[in-house]
Short mmCIF file of C-alpha atoms and ligand atoms in Angstrom, two decimals:
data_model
loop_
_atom_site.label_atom_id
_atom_site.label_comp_id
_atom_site.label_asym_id
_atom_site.label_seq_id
_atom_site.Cartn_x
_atom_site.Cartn_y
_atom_site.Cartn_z
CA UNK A 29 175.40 -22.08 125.37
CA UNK A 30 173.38 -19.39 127.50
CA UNK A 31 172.99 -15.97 126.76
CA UNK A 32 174.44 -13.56 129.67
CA UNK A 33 170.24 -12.98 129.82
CA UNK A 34 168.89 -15.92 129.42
CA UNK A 35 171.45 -17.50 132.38
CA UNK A 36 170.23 -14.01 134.83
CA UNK A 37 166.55 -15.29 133.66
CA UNK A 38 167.22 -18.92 134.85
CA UNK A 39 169.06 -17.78 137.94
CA UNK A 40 165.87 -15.77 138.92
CA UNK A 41 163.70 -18.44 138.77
CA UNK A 42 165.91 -20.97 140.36
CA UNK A 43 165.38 -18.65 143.80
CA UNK A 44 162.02 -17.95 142.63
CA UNK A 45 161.51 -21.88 143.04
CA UNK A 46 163.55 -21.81 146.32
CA UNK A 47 161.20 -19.02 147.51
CA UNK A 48 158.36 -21.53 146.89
CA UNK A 49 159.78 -24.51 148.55
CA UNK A 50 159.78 -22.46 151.67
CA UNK A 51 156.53 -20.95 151.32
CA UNK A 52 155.00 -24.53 151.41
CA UNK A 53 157.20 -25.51 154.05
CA UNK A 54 156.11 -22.93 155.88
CA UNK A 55 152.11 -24.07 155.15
CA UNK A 56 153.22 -28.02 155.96
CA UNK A 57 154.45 -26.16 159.63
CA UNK A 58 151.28 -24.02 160.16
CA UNK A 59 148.86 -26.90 159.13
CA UNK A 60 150.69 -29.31 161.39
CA UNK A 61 150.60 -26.59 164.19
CA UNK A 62 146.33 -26.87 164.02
CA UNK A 63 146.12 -30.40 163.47
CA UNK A 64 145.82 -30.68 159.98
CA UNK A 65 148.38 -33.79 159.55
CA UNK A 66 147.21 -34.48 156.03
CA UNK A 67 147.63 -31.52 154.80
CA UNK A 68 151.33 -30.94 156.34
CA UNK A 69 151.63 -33.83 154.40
CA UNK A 70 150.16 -32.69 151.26
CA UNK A 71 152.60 -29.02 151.60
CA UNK A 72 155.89 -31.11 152.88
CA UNK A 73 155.29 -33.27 149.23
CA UNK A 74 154.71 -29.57 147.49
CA UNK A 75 158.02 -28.64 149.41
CA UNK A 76 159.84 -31.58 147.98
CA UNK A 77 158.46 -31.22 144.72
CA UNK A 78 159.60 -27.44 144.41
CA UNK A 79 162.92 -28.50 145.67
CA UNK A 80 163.08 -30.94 142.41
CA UNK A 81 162.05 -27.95 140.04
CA UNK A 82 165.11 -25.82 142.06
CA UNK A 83 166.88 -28.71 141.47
CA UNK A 84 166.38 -28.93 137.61
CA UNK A 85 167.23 -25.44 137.13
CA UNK A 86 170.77 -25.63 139.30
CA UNK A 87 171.70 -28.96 136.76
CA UNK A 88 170.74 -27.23 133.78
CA UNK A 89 172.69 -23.98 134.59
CA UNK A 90 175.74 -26.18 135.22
CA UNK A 91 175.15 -28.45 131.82
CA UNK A 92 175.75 -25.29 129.97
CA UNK A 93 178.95 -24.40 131.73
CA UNK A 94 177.66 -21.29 133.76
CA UNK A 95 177.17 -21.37 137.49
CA UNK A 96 174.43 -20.69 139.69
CA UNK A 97 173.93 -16.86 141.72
CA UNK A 98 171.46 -17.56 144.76
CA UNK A 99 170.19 -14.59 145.70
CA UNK A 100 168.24 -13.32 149.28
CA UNK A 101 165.03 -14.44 149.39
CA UNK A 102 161.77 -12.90 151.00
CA UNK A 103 160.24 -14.39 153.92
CA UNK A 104 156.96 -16.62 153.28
CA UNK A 105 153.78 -15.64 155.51
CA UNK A 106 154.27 -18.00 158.73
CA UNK A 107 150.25 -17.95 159.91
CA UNK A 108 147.30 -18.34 157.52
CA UNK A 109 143.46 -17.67 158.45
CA UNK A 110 142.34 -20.75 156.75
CA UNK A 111 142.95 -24.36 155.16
CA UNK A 112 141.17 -22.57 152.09
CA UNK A 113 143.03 -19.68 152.20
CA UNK A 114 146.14 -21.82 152.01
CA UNK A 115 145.45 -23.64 148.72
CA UNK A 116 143.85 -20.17 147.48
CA UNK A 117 147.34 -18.54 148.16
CA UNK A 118 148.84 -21.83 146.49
CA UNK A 119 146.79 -21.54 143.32
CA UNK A 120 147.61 -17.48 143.03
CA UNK A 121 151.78 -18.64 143.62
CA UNK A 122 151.37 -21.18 140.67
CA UNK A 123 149.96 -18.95 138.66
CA UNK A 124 152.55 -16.37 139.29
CA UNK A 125 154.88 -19.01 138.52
CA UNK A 126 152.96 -19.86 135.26
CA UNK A 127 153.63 -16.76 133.84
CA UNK A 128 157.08 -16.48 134.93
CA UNK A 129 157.70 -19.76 133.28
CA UNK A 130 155.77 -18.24 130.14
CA UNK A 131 157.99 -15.49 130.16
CA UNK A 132 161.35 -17.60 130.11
CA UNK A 133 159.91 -19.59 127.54
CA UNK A 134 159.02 -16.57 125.28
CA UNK A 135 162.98 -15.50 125.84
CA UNK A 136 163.71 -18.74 124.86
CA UNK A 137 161.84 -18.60 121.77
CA UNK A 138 163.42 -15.16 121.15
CA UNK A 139 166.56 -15.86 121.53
CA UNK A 140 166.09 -18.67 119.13
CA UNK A 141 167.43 -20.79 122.08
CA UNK A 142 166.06 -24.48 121.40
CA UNK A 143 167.90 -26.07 124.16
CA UNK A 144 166.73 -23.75 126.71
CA UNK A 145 162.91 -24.10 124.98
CA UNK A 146 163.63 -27.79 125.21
CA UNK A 147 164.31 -27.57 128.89
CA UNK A 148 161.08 -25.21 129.98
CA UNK A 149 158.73 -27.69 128.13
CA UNK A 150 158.65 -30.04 131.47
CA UNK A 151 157.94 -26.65 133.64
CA UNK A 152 154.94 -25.80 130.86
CA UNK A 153 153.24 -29.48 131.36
CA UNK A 154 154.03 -29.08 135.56
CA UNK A 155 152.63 -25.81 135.58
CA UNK A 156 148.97 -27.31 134.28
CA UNK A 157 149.47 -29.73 136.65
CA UNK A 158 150.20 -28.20 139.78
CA UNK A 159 146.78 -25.70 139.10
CA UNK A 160 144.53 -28.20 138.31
CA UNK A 161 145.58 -29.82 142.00
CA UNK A 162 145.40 -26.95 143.61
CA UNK A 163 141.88 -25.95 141.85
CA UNK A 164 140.60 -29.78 142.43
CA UNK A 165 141.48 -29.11 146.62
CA UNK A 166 139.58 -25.46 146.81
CA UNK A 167 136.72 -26.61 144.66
CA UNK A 168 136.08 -29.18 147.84
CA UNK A 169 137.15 -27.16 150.11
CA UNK A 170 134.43 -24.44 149.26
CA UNK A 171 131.57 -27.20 148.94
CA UNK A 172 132.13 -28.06 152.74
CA UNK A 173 132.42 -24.71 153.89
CA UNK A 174 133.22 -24.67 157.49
CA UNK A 175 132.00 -28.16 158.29
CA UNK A 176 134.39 -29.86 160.94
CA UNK A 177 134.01 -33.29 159.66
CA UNK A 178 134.33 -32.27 155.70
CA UNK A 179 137.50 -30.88 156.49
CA UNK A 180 139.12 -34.09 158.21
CA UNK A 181 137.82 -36.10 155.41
CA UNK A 182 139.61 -33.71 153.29
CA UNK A 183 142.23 -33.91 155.63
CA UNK A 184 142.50 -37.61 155.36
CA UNK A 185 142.71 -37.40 151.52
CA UNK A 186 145.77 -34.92 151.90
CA UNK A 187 146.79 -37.25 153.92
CA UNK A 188 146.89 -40.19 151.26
CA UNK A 189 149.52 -38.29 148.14
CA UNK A 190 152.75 -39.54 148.40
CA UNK A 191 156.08 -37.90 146.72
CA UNK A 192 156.62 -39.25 143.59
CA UNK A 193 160.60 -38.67 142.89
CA UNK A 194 162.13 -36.78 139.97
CA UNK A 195 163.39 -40.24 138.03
CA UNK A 196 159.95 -41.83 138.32
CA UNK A 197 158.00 -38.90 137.43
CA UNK A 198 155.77 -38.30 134.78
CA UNK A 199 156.22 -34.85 134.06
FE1 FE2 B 226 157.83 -25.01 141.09
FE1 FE2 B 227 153.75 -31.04 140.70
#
């Protein structure tokens, strides 16, 4: 059972993960549009991973007998200056996302709702996850600077992740 609160809470951050499924869409276009094949790879996997966490939330607002409320969503930026400034906009997203996840989870907590606690506890351990990656990426990215053949190295590593899906995954 869902609190009328707690199912507007999960219904915001369902399109909040829609939202970022299209803002890394957007990034897989744009890097594809200057070359950068690995990392359209890297952003289409990101795409398909927030499409999984969108995913989770639609199931679990339907286990508990309430429906899902998909709201407009804002566009994503469609150009970006840099392959640095894309995974710096990534890493700022995820944290955003970090503390909206914190926030449900404090509801949760709150409301004394265990099964809904239960639930965010896969987003908490993603969350970590899906920072340190995006940390890991600028870290290299700012140690080669604007050096042509770091970045296709980097490209080529991009290049390399593959989409792990939801049944096989980790956390
Ligand atoms: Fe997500
Ligand atoms: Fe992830």
């Amino acid at each position: 059972m869902l609190s009328k609160e707690m199912t507007a809470a999960l219904n915001k951050q369902l399109n909040t993960e829609l939202y970022s499924a299209h803002l890394y869409l957007s990034m897989s276009s744009y890097a594809s549009s200057i070359g950068l094949k690995g990392a359209a790879n890297w952003f289409m996997i990101q795409y398909q991973e927030e499409m999984v966490h969108f995913m989770k939330f639609y199931t679990y607002i339907n286990s508990q007998g309430e429906h899902v409320a998909l709201g407009p969503l804002d566009a994503p930026p469609n150009e970006f200056p840099s392959l640095l400034e894309m995974f710096e906009e990534t890493l700022k997203h995820e944290m955003f996302i970090t503390r909206c996840i914190n926030e449900l989870t404090e509801r949760a907590v709150k409301e004394k709702d265990h099964a809904t606690q239960i639930f965010l506890q896969w987003f908490i351990t993603e969350q970590v996850e899906e920072e340190e990656n995006d940390r890991e990426i600028i870290g290299k990215l700012k140690l080669i600077g604007d050096n042509g053949y770091g970045i296709l190295m980097i490209d080529n590593e991009l290049g390399a992740r593959v989409f792990t899906p939801p049944a096989a995954a980790a956390a």
